[in-house]
PDB file of C-alpha atoms in Angstrom:
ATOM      1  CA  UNK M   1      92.117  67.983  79.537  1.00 79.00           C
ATOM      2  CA  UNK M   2      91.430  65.418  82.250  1.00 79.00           C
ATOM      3  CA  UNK M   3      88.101  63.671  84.126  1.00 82.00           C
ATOM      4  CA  UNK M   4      88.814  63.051  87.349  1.00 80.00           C
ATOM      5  CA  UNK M   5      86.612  61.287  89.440  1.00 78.00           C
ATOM      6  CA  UNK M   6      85.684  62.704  92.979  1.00 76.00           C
ATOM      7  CA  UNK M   7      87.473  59.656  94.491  1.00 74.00           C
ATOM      8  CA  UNK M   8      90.372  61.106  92.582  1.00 75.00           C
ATOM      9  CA  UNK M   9      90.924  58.794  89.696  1.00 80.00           C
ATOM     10  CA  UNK M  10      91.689  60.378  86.257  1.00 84.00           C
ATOM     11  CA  UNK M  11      91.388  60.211  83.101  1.00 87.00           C
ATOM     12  CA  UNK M  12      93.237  62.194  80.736  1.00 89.00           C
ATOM     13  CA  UNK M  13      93.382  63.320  77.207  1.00 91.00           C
ATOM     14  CA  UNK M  14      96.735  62.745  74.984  1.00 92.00           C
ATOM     15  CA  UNK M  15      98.295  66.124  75.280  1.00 92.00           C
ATOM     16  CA  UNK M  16      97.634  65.984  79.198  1.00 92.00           C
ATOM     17  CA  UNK M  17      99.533  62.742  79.197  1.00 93.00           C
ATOM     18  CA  UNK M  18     102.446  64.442  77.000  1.00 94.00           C
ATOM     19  CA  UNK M  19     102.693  67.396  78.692  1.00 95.00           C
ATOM     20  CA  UNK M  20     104.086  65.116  82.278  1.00 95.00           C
ATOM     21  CA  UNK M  21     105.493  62.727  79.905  1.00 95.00           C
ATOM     22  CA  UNK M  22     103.541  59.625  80.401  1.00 94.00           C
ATOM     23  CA  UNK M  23     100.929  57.433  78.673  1.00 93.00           C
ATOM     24  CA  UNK M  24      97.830  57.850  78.996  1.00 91.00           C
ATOM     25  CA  UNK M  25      97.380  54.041  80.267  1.00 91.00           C
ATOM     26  CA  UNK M  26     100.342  55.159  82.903  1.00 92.00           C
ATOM     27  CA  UNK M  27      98.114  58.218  84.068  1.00 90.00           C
ATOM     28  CA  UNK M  28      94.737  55.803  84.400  1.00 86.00           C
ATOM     29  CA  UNK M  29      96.539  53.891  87.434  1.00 86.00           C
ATOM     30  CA  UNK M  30      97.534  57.324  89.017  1.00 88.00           C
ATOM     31  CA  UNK M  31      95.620  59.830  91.301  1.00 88.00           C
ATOM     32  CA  UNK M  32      95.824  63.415  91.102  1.00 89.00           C
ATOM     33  CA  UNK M  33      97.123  63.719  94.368  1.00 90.00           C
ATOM     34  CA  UNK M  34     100.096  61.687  93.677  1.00 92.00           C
ATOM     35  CA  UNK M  35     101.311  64.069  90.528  1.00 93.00           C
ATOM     36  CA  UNK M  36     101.088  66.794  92.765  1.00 94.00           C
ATOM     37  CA  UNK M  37     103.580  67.778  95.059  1.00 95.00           C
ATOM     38  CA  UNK M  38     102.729  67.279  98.891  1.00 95.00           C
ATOM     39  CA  UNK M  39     102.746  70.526  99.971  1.00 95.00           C
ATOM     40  CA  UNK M  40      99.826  70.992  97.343  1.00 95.00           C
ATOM     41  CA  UNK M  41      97.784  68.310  97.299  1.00 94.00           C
ATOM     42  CA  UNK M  42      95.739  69.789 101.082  1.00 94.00           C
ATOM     43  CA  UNK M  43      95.543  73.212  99.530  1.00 92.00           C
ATOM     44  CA  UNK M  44      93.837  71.818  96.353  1.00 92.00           C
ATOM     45  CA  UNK M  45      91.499  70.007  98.099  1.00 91.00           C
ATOM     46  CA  UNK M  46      90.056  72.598  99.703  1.00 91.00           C
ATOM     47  CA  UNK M  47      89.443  74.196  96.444  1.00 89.00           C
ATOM     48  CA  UNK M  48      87.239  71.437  95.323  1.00 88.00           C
ATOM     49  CA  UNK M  49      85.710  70.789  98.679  1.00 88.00           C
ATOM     50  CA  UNK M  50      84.025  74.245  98.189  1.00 88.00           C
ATOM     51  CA  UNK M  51      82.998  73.759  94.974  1.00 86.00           C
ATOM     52  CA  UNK M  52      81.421  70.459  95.756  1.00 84.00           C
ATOM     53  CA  UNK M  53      79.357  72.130  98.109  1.00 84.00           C
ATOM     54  CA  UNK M  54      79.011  75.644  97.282  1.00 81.00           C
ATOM     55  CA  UNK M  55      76.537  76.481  93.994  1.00 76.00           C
ATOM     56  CA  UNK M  56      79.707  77.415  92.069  1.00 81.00           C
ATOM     57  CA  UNK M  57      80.303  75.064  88.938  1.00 85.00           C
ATOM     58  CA  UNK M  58      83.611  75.935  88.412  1.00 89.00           C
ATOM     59  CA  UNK M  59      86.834  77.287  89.930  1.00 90.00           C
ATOM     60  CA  UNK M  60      90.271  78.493  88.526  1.00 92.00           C
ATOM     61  CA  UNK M  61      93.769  77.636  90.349  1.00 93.00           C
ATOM     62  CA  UNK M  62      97.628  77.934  89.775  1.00 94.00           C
ATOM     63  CA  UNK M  63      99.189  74.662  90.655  1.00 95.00           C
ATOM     64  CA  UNK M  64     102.414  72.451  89.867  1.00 95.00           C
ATOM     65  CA  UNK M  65     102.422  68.567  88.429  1.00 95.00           C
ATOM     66  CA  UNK M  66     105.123  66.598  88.481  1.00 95.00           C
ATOM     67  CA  UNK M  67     106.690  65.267  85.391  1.00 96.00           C
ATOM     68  CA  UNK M  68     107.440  61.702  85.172  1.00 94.00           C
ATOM     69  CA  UNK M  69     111.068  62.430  84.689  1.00 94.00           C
ATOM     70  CA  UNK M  70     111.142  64.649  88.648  1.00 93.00           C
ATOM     71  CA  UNK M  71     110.890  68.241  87.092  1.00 95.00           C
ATOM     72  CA  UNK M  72     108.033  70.718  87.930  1.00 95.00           C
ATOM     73  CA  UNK M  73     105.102  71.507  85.755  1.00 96.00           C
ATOM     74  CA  UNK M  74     103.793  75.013  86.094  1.00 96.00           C
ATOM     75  CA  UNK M  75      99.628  74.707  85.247  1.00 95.00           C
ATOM     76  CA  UNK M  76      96.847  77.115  84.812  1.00 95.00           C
ATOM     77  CA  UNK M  77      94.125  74.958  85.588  1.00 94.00           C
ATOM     78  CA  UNK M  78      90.212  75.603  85.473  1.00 93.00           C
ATOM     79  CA  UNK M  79      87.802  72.970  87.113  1.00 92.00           C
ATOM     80  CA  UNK M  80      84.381  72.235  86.362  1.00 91.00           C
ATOM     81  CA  UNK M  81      82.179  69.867  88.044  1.00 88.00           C
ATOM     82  CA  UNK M  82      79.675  67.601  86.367  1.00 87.00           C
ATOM     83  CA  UNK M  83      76.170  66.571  88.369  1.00 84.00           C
ATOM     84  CA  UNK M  84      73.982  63.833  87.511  1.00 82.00           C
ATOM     85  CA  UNK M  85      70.164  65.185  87.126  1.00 82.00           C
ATOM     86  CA  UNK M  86      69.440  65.365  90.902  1.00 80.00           C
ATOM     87  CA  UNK M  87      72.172  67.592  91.015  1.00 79.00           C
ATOM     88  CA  UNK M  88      74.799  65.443  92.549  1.00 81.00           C
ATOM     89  CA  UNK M  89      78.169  65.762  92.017  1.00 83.00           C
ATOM     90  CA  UNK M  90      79.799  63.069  89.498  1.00 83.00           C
ATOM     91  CA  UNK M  91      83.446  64.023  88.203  1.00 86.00           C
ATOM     92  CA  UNK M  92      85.704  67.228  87.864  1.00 88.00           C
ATOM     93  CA  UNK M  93      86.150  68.239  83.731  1.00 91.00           C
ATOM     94  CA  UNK M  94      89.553  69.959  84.222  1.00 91.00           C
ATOM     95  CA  UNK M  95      90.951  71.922  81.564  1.00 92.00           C
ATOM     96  CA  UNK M  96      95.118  71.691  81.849  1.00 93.00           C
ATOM     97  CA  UNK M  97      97.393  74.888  80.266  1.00 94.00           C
ATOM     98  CA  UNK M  98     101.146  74.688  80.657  1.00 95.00           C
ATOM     99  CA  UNK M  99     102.612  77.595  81.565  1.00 95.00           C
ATOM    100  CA  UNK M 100     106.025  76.289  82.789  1.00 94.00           C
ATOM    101  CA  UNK M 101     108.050  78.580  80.463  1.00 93.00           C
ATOM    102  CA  UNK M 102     105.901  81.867  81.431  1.00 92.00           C
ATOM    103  CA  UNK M 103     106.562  80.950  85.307  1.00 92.00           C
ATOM    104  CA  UNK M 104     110.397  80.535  84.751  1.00 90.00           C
ATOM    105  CA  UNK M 105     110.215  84.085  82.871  1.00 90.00           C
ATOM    106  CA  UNK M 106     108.586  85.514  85.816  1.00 89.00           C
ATOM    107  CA  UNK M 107     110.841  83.983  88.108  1.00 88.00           C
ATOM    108  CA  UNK M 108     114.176  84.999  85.982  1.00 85.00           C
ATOM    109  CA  UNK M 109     112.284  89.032  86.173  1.00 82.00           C
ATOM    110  CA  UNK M 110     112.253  88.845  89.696  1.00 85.00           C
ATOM    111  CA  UNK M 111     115.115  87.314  90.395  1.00 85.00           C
ATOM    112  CA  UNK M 112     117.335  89.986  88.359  1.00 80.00           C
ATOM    113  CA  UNK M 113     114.655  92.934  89.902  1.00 79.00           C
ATOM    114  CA  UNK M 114     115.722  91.348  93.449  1.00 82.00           C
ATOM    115  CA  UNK M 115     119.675  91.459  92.179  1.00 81.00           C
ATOM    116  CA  UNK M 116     119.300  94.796  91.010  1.00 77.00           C
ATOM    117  CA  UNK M 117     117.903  96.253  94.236  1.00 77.00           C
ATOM    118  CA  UNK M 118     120.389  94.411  95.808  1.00 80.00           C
ATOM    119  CA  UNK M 119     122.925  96.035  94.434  1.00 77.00           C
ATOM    120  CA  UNK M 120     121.480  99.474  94.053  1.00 77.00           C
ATOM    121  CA  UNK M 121     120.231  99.455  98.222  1.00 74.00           C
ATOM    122  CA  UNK M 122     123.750  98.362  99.015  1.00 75.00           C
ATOM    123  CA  UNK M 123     126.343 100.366  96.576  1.00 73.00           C
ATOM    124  CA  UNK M 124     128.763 102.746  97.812  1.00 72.00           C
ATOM    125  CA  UNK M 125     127.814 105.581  95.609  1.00 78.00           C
ATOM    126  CA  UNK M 126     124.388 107.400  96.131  1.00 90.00           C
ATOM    127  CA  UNK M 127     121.654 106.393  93.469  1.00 92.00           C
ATOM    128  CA  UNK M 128     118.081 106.890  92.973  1.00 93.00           C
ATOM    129  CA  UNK M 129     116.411 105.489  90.538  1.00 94.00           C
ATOM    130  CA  UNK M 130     112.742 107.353  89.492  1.00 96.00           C
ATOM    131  CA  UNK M 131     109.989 106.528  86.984  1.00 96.00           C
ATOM    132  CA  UNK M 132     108.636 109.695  84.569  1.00 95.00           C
ATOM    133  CA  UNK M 133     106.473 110.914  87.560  1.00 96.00           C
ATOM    134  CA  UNK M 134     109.487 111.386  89.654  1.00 97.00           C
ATOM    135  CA  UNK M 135     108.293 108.277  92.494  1.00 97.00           C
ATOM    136  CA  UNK M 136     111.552 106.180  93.594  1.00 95.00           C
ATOM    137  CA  UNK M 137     111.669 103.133  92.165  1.00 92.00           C
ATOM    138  CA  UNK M 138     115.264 102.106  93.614  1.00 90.00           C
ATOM    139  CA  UNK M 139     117.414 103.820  96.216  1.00 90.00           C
ATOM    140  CA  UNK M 140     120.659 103.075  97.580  1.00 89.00           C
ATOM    141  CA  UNK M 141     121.336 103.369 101.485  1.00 86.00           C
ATOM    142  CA  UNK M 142     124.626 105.529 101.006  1.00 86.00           C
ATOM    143  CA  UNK M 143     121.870 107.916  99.203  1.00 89.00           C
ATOM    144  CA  UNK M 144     119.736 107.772 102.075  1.00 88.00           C
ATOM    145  CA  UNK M 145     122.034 107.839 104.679  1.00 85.00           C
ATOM    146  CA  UNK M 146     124.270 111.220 102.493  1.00 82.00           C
ATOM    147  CA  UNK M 147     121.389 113.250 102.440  1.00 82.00           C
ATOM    148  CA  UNK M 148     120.002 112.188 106.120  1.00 83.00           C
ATOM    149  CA  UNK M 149     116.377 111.180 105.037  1.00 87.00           C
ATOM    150  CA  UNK M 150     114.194 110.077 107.862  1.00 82.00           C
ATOM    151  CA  UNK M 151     111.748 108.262 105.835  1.00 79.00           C
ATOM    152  CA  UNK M 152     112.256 104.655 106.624  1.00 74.00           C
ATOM    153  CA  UNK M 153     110.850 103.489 102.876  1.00 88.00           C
ATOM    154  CA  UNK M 154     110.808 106.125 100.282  1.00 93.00           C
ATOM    155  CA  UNK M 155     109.956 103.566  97.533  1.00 92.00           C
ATOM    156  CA  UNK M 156     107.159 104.676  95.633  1.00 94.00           C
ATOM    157  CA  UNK M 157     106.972 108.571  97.013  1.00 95.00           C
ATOM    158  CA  UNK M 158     107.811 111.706  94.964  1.00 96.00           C
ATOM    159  CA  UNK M 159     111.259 112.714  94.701  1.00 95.00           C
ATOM    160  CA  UNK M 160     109.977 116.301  96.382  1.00 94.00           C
ATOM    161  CA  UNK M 161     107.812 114.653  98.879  1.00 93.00           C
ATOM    162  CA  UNK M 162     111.141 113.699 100.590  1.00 92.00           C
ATOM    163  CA  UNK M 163     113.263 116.667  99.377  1.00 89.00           C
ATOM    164  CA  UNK M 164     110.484 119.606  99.783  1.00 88.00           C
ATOM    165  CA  UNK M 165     113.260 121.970  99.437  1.00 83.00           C
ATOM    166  CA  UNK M 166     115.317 121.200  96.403  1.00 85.00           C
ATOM    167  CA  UNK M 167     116.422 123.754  94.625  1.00 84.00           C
ATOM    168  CA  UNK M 168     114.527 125.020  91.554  1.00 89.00           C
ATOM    169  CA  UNK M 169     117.900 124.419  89.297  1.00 88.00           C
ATOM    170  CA  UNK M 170     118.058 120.840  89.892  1.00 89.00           C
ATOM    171  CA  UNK M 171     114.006 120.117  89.338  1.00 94.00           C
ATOM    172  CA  UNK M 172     114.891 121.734  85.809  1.00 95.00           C
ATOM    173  CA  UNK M 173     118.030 119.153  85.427  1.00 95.00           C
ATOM    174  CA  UNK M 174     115.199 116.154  86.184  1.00 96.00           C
ATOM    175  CA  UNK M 175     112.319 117.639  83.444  1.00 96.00           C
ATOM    176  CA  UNK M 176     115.756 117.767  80.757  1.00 96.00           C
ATOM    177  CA  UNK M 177     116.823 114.428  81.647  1.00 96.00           C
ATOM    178  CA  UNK M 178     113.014 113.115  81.008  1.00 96.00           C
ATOM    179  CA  UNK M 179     113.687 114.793  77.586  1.00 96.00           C
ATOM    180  CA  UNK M 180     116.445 112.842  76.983  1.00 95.00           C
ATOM    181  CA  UNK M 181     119.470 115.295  78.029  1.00 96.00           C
ATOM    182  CA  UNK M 182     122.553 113.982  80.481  1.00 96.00           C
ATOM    183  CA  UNK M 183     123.745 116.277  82.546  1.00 94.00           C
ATOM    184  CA  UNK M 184     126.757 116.022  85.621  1.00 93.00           C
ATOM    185  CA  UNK M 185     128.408 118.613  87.499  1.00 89.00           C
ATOM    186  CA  UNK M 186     131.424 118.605  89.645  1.00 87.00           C
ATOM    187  CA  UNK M 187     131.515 121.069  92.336  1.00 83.00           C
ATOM    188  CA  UNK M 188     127.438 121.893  92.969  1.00 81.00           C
ATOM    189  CA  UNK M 189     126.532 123.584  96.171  1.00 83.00           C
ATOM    190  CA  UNK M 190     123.381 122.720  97.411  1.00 76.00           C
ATOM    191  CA  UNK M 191     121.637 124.410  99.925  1.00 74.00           C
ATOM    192  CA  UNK M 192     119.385 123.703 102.153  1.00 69.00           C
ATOM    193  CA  UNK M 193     116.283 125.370 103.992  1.00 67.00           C
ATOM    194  CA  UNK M 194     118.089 124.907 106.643  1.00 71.00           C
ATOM    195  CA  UNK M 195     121.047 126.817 106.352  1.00 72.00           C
ATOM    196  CA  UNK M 196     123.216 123.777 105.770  1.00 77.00           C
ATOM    197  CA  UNK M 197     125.684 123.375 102.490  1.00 78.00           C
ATOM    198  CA  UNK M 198     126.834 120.375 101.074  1.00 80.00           C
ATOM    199  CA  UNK M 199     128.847 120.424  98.097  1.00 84.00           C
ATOM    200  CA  UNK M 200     128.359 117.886  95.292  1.00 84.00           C
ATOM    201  CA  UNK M 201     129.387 115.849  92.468  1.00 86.00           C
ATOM    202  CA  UNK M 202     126.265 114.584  90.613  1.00 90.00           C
ATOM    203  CA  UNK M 203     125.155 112.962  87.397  1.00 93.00           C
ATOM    204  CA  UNK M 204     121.596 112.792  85.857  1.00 95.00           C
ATOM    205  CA  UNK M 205     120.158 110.709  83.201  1.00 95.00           C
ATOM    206  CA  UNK M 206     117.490 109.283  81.361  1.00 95.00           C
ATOM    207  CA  UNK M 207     116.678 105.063  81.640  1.00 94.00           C
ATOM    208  CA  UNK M 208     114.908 103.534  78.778  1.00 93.00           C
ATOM    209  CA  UNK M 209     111.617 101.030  78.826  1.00 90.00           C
ATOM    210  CA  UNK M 210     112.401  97.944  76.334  1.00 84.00           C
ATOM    211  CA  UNK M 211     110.502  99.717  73.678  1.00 89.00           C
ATOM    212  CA  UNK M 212     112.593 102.947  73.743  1.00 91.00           C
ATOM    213  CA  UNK M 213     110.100 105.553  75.253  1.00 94.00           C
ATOM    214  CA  UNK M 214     111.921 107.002  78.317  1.00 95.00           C
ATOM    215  CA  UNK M 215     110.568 105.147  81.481  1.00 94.00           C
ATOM    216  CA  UNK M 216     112.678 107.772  84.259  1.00 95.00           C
ATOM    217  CA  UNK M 217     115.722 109.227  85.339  1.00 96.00           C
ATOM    218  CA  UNK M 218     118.712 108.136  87.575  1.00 95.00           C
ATOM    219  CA  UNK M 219     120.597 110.144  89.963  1.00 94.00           C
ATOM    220  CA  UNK M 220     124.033 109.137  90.613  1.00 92.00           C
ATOM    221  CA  UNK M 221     125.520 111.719  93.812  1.00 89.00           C
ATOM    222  CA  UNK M 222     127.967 112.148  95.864  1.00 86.00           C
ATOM    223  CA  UNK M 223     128.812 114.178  98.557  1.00 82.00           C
ATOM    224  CA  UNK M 224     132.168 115.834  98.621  1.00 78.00           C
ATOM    225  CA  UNK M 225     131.956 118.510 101.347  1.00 73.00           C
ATOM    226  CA  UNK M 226     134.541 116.586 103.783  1.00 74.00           C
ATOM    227  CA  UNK M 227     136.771 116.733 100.546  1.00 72.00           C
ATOM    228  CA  UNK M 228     135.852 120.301  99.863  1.00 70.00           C
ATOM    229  CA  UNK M 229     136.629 121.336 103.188  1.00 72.00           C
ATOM    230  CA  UNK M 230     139.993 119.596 103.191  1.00 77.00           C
ATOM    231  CA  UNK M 231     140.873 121.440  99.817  1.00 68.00           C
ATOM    232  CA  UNK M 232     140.155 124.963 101.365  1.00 71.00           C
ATOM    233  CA  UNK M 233     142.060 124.426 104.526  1.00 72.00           C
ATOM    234  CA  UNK M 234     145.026 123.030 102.342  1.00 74.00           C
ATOM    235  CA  UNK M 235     144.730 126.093 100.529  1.00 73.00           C
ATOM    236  CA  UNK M 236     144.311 128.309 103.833  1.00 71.00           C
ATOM    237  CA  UNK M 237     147.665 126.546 105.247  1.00 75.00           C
ATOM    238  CA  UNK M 238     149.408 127.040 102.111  1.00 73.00           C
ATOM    239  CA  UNK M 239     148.779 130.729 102.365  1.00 74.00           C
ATOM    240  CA  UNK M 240     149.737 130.801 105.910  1.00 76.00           C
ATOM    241  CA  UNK M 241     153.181 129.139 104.944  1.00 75.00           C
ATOM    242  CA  UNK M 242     153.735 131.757 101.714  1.00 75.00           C
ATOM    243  CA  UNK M 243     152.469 134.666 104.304  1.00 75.00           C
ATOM    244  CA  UNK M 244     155.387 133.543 106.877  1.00 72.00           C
ATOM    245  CA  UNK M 245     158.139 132.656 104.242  1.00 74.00           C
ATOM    246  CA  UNK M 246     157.736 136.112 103.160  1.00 77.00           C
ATOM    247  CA  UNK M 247     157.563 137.905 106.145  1.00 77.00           C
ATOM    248  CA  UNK M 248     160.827 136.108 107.258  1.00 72.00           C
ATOM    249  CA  UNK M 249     162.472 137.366 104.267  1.00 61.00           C
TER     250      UNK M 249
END
């Protein structure tokens, strides 16, 4: 905990002074405004300009310290003021929690959730990643771009919001996989309401939330109609060649 004085001076409790690594006699000759970083110190203010003059006696922020030795304390930090009897305004009673390690955890989620998207959005292969209600979660562009869909952020929609015509078979593949099951083909048509056909290579599975209970499926696709295509007119020429050597003899 810390007083601080509405000129800014503070006054501060032992584990205040431990937590940023000085004494407390060290922290007595100190402002608030110089432990906090610069880009802070304007923003804070305004917090406890308003509660100076609004009827509010206390207000709750998220703000960094810095520690004697440079680094960056993370602090969840709740103000109170404290009036003399006419009501006037006298010091701030702040109550200090460190939560440097819970900030760096949050940063390290979001860091690997930003890598993973990264990844995902830009891998060759087509995946789509879906929670138990079948909403994308992640989607890679060479999925988006495979199956031409228009939608410019599918993140968050229903797998058959953007595919209104998939085919019966594969929604029973997705309800297996959300039982557990893995399941891959090699050579799948797929048709479209369309007319269209695209043949396909495709694996489905379940993904896993920390605590084992299944959180979704992923979709790992790939179109091989170009391939397909290729394969039959191999074939076709193949014929054509038997056909003639035949017909010669």
């Amino acid at each position: 905990k810390s007083l601080t004085k509405i000129t800014g001076e503070i006054f501060v409790n032992q584990a205040f002074a431990d937590m940023l690594g000085y004494t407390r006699e060290e922290l007595t000759l100190r402002t608030w405004q110089s432990i906090t970083p610069p880009e802070e110190v304007e923003w804070v203010q305004k917090h406890l300009d308003e509660l100076l003059t609004s009827e509010a006696d206390s207000t709750r922020i998220i703000k960094r310290y810095f520690h004697k030795k440079g680094s960056i304390i993370w602090a969840d930090v709740s103000v109170a003021i404290q009036r003399d009897a006419s009501g006037n305004p006298m010091n701030f009673i702040t109550t200090i929690v460190d939560i440097t390690a819970q900030k760096h955890s949050e940063e390290a989620l979001r860091h690997s959730h930003d890598l993973m998207k990264y990844i995902i959005e830009h891998n060759r292969s087509a995946i789509a990643v879906h929670d138990k209600n079948l909403n994308y979660i992640y989607v890679s562009q060479r999925y988006l771009q495979d199956y031409n869909v228009k939608e410019t952020d599918v993140i968050g929609k229903h797998h058959y919001e953007v595919f209104p015509d998939l085919p019966q078979k594969w929604r029973d593949v997705h309800q297996r996989a959300l039982h557990g099951e893995i399941m891959s083909a090699e050579d799948d048509p797929y048709y479209r309401d369309d007319g269209t056909m695209e043949w396909t290579r495709w694996e489905c599975r379940p993904w896993y939330e920390a605590e084992g209970s299944i959180g979704g499926i992923i979709i790992y696709t790939e179109v091989i109609t170009k391939r397909k295509q290729m394969e039959q007119a191999l074939r076709e020429s193949e014929e054509r060649l038997r056909l003639a050597v035949e017909s010669a003899q």
